[in-house]
Coordinates of C-alpha atoms in Angstrom, one line a residue:
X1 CA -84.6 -56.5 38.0
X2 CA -86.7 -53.7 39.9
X3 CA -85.9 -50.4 38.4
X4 CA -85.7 -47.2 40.9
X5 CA -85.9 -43.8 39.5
X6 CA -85.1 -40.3 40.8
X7 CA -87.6 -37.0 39.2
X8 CA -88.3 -33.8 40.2
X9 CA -90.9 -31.3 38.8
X10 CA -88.6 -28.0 39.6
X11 CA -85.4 -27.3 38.4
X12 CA -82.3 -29.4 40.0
X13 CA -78.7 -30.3 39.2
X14 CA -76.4 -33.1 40.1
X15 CA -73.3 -32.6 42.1
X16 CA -70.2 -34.7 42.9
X17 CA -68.1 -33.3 45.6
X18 CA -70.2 -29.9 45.6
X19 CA -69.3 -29.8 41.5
X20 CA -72.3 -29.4 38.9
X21 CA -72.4 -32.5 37.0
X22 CA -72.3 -30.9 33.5
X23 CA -75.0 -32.7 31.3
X24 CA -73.0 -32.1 27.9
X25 CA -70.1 -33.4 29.5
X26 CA -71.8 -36.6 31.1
X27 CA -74.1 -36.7 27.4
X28 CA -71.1 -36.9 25.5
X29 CA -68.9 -39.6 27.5
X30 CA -72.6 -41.7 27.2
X31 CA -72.7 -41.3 23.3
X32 CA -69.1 -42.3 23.5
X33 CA -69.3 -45.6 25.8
X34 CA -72.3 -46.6 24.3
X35 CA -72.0 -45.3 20.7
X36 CA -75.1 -43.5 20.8
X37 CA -76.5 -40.0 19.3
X38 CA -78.0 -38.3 22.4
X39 CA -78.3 -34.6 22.2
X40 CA -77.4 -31.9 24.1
X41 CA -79.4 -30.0 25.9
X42 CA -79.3 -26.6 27.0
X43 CA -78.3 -25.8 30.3
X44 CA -79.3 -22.0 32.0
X45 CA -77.5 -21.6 34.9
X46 CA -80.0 -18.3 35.8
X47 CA -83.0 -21.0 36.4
X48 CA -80.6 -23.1 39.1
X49 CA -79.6 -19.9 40.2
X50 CA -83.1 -18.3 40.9
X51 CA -84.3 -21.8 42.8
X52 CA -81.0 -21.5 45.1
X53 CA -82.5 -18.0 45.8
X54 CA -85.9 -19.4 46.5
X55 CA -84.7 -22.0 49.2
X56 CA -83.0 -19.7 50.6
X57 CA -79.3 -20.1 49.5
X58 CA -76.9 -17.2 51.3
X59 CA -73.8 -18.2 49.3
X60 CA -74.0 -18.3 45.4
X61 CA -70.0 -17.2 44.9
X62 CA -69.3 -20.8 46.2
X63 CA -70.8 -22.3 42.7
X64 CA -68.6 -22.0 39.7
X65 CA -71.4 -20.9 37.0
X66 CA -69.2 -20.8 34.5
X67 CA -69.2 -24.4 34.4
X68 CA -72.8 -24.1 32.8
X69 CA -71.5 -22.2 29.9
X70 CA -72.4 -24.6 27.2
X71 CA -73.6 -22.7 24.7
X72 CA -74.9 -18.4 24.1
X73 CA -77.8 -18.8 26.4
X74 CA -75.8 -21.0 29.0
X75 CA -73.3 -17.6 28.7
X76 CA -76.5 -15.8 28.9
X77 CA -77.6 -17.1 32.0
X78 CA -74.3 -17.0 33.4
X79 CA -74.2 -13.1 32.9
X80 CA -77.6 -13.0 34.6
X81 CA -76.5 -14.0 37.7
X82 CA -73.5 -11.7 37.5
X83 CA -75.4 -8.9 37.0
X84 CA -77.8 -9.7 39.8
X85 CA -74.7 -11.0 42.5
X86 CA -71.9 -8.3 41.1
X87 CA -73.9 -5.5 39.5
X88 CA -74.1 -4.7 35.6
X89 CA -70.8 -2.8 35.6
X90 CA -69.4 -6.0 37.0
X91 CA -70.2 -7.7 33.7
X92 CA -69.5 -4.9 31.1
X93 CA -66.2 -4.8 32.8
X94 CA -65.6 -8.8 31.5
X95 CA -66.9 -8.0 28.3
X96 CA -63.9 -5.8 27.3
X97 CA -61.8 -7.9 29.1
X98 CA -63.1 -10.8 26.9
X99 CA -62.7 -9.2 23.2
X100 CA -62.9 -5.5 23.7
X101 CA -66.0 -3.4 22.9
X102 CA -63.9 -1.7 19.7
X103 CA -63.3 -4.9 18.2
X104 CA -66.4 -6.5 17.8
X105 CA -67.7 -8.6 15.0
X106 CA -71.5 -8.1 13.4
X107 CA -71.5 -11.8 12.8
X108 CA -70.6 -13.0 16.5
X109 CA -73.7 -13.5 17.9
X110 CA -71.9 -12.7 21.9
X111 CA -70.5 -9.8 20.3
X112 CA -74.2 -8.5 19.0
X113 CA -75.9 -9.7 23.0
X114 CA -73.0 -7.5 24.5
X115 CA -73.7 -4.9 22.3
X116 CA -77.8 -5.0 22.7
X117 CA -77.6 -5.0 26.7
X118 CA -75.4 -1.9 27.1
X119 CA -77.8 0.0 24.6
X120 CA -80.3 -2.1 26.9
X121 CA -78.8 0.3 29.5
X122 CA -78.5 3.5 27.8
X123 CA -81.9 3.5 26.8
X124 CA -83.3 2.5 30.4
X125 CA -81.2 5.4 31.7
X126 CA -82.6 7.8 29.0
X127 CA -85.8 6.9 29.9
X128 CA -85.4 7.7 33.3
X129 CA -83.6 11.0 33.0
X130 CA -86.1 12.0 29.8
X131 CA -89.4 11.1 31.1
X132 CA -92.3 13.8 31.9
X133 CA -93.7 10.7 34.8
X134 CA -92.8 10.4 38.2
X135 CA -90.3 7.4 39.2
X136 CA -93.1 5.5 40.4
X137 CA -95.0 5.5 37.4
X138 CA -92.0 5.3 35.2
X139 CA -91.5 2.1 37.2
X140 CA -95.1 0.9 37.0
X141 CA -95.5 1.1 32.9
X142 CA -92.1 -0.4 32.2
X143 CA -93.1 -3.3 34.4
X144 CA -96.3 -3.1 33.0
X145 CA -95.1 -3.0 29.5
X146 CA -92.3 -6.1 29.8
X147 CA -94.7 -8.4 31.3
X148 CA -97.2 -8.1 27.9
X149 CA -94.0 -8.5 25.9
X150 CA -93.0 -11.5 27.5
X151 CA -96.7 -13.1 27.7
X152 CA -96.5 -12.9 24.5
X153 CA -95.7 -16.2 22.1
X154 CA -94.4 -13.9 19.5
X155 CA -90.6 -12.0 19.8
X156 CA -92.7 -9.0 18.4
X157 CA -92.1 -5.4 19.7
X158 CA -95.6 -4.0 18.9
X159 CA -97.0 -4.3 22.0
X160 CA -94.6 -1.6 23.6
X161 CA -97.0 0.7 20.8
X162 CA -99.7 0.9 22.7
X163 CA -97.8 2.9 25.4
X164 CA -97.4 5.5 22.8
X165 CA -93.8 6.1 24.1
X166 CA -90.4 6.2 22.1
X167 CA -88.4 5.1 25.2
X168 CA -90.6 1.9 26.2
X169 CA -90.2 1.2 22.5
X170 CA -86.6 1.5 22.8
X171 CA -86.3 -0.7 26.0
X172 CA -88.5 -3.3 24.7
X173 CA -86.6 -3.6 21.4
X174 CA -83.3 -4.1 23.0
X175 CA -84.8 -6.2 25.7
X176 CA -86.2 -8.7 23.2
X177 CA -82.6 -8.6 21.3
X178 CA -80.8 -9.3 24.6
X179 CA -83.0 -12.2 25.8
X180 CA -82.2 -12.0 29.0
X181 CA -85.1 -10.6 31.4
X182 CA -83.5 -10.9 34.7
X183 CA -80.6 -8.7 33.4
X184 CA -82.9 -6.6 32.2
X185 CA -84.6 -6.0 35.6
X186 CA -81.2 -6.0 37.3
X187 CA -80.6 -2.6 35.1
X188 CA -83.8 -1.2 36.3
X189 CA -83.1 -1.9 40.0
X190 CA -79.4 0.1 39.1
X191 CA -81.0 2.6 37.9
X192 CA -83.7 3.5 39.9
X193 CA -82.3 2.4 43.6
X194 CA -84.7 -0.4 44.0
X195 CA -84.5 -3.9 45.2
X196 CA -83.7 -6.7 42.3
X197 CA -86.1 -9.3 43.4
X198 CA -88.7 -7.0 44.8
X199 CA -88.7 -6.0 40.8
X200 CA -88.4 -9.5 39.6
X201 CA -91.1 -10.9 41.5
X202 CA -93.6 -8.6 40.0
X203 CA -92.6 -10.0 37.0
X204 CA -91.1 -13.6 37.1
X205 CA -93.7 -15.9 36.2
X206 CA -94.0 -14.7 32.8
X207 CA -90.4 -13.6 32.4
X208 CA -88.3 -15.8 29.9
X209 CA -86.4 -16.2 27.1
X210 CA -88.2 -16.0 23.6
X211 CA -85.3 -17.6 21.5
X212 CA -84.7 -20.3 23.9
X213 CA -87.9 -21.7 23.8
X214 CA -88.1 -21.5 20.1
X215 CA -84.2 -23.3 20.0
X216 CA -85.5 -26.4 22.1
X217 CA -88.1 -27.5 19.5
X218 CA -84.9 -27.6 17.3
X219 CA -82.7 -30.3 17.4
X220 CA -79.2 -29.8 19.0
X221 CA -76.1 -31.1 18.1
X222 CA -74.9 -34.5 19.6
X223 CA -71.5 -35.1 21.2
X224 CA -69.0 -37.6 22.1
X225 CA -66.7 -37.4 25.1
X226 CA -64.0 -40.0 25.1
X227 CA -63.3 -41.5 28.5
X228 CA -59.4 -40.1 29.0
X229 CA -61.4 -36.6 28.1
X230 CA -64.1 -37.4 30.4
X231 CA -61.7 -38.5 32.9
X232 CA -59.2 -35.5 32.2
X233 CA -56.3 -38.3 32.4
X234 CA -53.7 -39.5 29.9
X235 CA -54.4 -42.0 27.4
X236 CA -51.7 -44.6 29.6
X237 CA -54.1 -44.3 32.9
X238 CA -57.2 -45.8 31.0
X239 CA -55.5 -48.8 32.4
X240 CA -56.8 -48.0 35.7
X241 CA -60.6 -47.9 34.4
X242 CA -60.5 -50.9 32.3
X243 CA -62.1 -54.3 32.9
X244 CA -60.5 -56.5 30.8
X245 CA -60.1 -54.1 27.4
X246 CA -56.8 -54.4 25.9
X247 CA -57.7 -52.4 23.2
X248 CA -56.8 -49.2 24.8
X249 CA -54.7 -47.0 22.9
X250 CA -51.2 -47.0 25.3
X251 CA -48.0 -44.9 24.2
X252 CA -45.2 -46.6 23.1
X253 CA -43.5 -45.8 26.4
X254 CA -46.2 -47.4 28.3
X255 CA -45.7 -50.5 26.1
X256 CA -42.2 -50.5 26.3
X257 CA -42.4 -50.8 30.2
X258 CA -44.8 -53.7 29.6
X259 CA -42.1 -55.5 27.5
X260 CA -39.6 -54.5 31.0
X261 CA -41.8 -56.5 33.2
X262 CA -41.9 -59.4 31.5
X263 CA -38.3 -59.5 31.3
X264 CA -38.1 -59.0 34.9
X265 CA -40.5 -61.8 35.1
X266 CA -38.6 -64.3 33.5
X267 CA -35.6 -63.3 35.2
X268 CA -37.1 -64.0 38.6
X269 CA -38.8 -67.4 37.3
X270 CA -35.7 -68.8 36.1
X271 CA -34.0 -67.9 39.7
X272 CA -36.1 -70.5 41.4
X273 CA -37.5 -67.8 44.1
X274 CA -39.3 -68.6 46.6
X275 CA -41.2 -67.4 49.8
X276 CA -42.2 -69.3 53.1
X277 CA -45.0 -67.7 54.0
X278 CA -46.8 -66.1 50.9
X279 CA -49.7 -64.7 52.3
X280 CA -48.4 -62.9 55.0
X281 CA -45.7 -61.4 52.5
X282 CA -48.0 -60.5 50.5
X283 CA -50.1 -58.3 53.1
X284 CA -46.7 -56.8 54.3
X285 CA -46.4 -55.6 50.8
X286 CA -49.7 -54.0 50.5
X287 CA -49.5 -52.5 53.8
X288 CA -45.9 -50.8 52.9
X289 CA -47.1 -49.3 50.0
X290 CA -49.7 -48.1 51.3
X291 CA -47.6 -46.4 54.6
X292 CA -45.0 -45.3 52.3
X293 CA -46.6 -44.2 49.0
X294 CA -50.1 -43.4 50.4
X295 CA -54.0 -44.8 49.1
X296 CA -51.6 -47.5 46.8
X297 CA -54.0 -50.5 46.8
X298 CA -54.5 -54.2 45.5
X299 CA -57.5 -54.4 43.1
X300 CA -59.6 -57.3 44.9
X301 CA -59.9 -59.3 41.9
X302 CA -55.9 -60.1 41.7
X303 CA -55.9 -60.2 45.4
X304 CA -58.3 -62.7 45.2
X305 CA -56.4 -64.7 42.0
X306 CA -53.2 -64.9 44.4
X307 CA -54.8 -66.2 47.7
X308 CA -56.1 -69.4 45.5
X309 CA -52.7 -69.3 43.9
X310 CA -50.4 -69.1 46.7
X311 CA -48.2 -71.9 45.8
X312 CA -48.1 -70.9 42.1
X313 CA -44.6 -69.7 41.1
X314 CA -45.6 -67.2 38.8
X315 CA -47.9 -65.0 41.0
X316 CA -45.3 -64.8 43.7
X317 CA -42.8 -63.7 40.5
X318 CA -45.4 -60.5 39.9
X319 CA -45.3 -59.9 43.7
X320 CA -41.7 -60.1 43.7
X321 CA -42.0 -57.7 40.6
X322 CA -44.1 -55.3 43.2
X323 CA -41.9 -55.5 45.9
X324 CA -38.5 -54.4 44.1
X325 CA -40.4 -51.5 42.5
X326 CA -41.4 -50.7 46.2
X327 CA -38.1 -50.5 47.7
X328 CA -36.6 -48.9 44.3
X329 CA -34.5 -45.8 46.0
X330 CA -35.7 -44.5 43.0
X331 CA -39.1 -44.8 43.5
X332 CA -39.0 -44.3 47.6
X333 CA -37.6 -40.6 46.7
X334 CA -40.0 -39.9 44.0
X335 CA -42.7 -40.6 47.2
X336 CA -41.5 -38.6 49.3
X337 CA -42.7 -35.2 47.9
X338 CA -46.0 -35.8 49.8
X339 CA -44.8 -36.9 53.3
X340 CA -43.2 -34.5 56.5
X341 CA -39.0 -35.2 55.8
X342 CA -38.2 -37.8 59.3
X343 CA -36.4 -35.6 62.0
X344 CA -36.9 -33.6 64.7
X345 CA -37.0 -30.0 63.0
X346 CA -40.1 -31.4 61.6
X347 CA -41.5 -32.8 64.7
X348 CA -44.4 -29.9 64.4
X349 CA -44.7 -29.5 60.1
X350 CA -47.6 -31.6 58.2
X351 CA -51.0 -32.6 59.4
X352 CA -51.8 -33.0 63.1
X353 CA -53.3 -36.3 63.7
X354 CA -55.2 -37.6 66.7
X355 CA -54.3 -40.7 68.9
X356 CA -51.5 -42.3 67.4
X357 CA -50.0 -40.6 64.0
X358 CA -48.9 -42.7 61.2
X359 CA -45.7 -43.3 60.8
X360 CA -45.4 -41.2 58.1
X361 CA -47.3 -38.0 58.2
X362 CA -48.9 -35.7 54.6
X363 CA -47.7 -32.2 54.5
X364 CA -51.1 -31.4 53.7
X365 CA -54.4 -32.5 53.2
X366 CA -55.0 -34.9 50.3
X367 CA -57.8 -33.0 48.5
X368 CA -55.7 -29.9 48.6
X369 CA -52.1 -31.3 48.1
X370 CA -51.0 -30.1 44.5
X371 CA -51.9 -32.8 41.7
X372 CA -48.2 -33.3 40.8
X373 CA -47.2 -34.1 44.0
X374 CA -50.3 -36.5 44.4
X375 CA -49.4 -38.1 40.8
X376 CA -45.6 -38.8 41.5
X377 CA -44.0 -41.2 39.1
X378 CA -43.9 -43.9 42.5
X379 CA -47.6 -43.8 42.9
X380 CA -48.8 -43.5 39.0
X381 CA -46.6 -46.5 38.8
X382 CA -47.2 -48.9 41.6
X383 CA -51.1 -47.9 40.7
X384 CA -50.6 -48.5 36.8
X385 CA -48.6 -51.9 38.3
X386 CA -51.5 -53.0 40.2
X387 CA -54.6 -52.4 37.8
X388 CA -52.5 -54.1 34.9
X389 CA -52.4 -57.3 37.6
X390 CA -56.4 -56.4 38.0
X391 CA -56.9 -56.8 34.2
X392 CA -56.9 -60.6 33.7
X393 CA -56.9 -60.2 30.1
X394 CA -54.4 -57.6 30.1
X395 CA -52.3 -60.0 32.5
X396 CA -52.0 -62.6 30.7
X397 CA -51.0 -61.1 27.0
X398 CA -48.2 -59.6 28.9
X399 CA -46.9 -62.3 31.6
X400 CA -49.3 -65.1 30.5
X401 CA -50.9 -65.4 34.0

């Protein structure tokens, strides 16, 4: 087989649906699936953030960076783009609400970071208000003085010495203790009224973290994601991702409701029933569940079973299964949270289609309509229905098909 790669020299993320595919996430459910020990890595949102910038990007608020947060320097990075899109007081202002400047802890290492950038601050504004050199110059040797620092392999502070002032020494400590350069310029462009990434770009290509690169020769931690996690779904709707596991750990309930069906099942093949025309029952059927429970569908392979089994009693019995469940009043109401109600009052509520509407019409769009509604107990059921049908092995411990 001819293998086809993807690779990129700059930084890059994946999306689905405009949503950062989260590489401890995506590691994890891998180690899981495949029973492996894949580390980590970690993830700073600032980098993605600063190549959006570069090509361009006018709208970073539509990003959830929080997302990144996988670890302090993911948080890290996080905060740097706060800083730089909301201002610094933007951030100190969700560092109290997150644990409160009085309470902090010497041995939480977020607690010691908030604590090193506000005396980041306080020393930048010293500097500023205390210093004999013009703003300009101020400017110049603090620029002049960060970019040695972070040239530097070493986390060392020495080379602030040289400038033979208390404040630069000051800055650079807490700058180094803080780790995060683009926060630190961010202060600077508060502080003295000038452009962020007129600042930054004087400065960027040696700019980074010291601690980071030293934490990436170290091994992280490996994780494992199971699927329902992964998946953010119950344990009982595994059954619509498996492919012939019966392994999967159901509830009792869900097991119970197996037992149900094969009742029913024997019921209806010791009545004899039968159907004339099979096939075209058997569309009408998966065309009225999907016009009256919406996106409810036949999994091909089970489709496929029943066309070369049309005259077999005992897949017309799990059709006939389907079709009571379908026209179950109890069911038909439970469906009806995401359709317009029929009548005139309504004529004008719901979506507006073109051409011809459906005959029922959604109250709203599907990828906004509330999760609840969307999971009613008609559609988790008719869906649970069909992919237990679409699991052959599944099938046939419970109805022997």
């Amino acid at each position: 087989m001819k293998e086809v790669s993807l690779y990129t020299d700059g930084a890059a993320v994946a999306m689905v649906d405009g949503d950062f595919v989260i590489s401890q996430i995506y590691t994890g459910w891998i180690n899981s699936l495949f029973q492996k020990q894949f580390p980590k890595k970690n993830n700073d949102p600032w980098i993605l953030f600063e190549t959006l910038h570069d090509q361009g990007s006018t709208a970073p608020d539509r990003y959830d960076w929080n997302e990144l947060i996988t670890d302090l320097y993911g948080l890290i990075g996080y905060y740097d783009i706060k800083a730089v899109t909301e201002g610094t007081a933007a951030v100190e202002k969700e560092f109290d609400v997150l644990i409160g400047h009085d309470e902090q802890d010497e041995e939480d290492d977020r607690m010691n970071y908030f604590d090193f950038v506000r005396k980041l601050k306080t020393a930048i504004k010293k500097f500023h208000e205390e210093s004999e050199l013009s703003e300009e110059e101020q400017l110049s040797s603090m620029i002049e003085m960060l970019r040695s620092y972070y040239e530097q392999d070493s986390m060392s502070i020495a080379v602030s010495k040289k400038y033979g002032d208390k404040h630069l020494e000051t800055i650079c400590f807490f700058a180094a203790l803080a780790d995060a350069p683009p926060y630190v310029f961010q202060v600077i462009s508060e502080t003295y009224d000038v452009d962020f990434w007129e600042l930054w770009e004087q400065a960027r290509d040696v700019a980074r973290r010291k601690r980071l690169l030293y934490d990436q020769e170290i091994q992280q931690n490996t994780i494992s994601v199971p699927t329902k996690d992964f998946l953010r779904v119950r344990s009982d709707d595994l059954l619509l991702f498996g492919e012939g596991d019966t392994d999967i750990p159901f509830s009792q309930k869900l097991k119970d409701w197996f037992s149900d069906l094969k009742d029913r099942f024997e019921t209806i093949m010791k009545s004899g029933y039968a159907v004339d025309n099979p096939l075209y029952w058997i569309l009408d059927l998966m065309q009225y569940a999907d016009e009256n429970y919406y996106r409810v569908y036949t999994f091909s392979d089970f489709f496929q079973d029943s066309i070369e089994h049309l005259q077999d009693r005992r897949f017309l019995a799990l059709w006939k299964i389907y079709d009571d469940m379908l026209h179950d009043p109890v069911m038909e109401e439970a469906g009806n949270v995401i359709f317009v109600p029929e009548g005139p009052e309504y004529e004008h509520a719901g979506l507006s289609y073109f051409g011809t509407p459906p005959r029922r019409r959604l109250k709203t769009y599907w990828d906004v309509m509330k999760k609840e509604d969307r999971d009613n107990e008609a559609r988790i059921t008719f869906r649970r229905y069909m992919a237990l049908l679409g699991n052959r092995k599944l099938r046939n411990e419970v109805f022997g098909v």
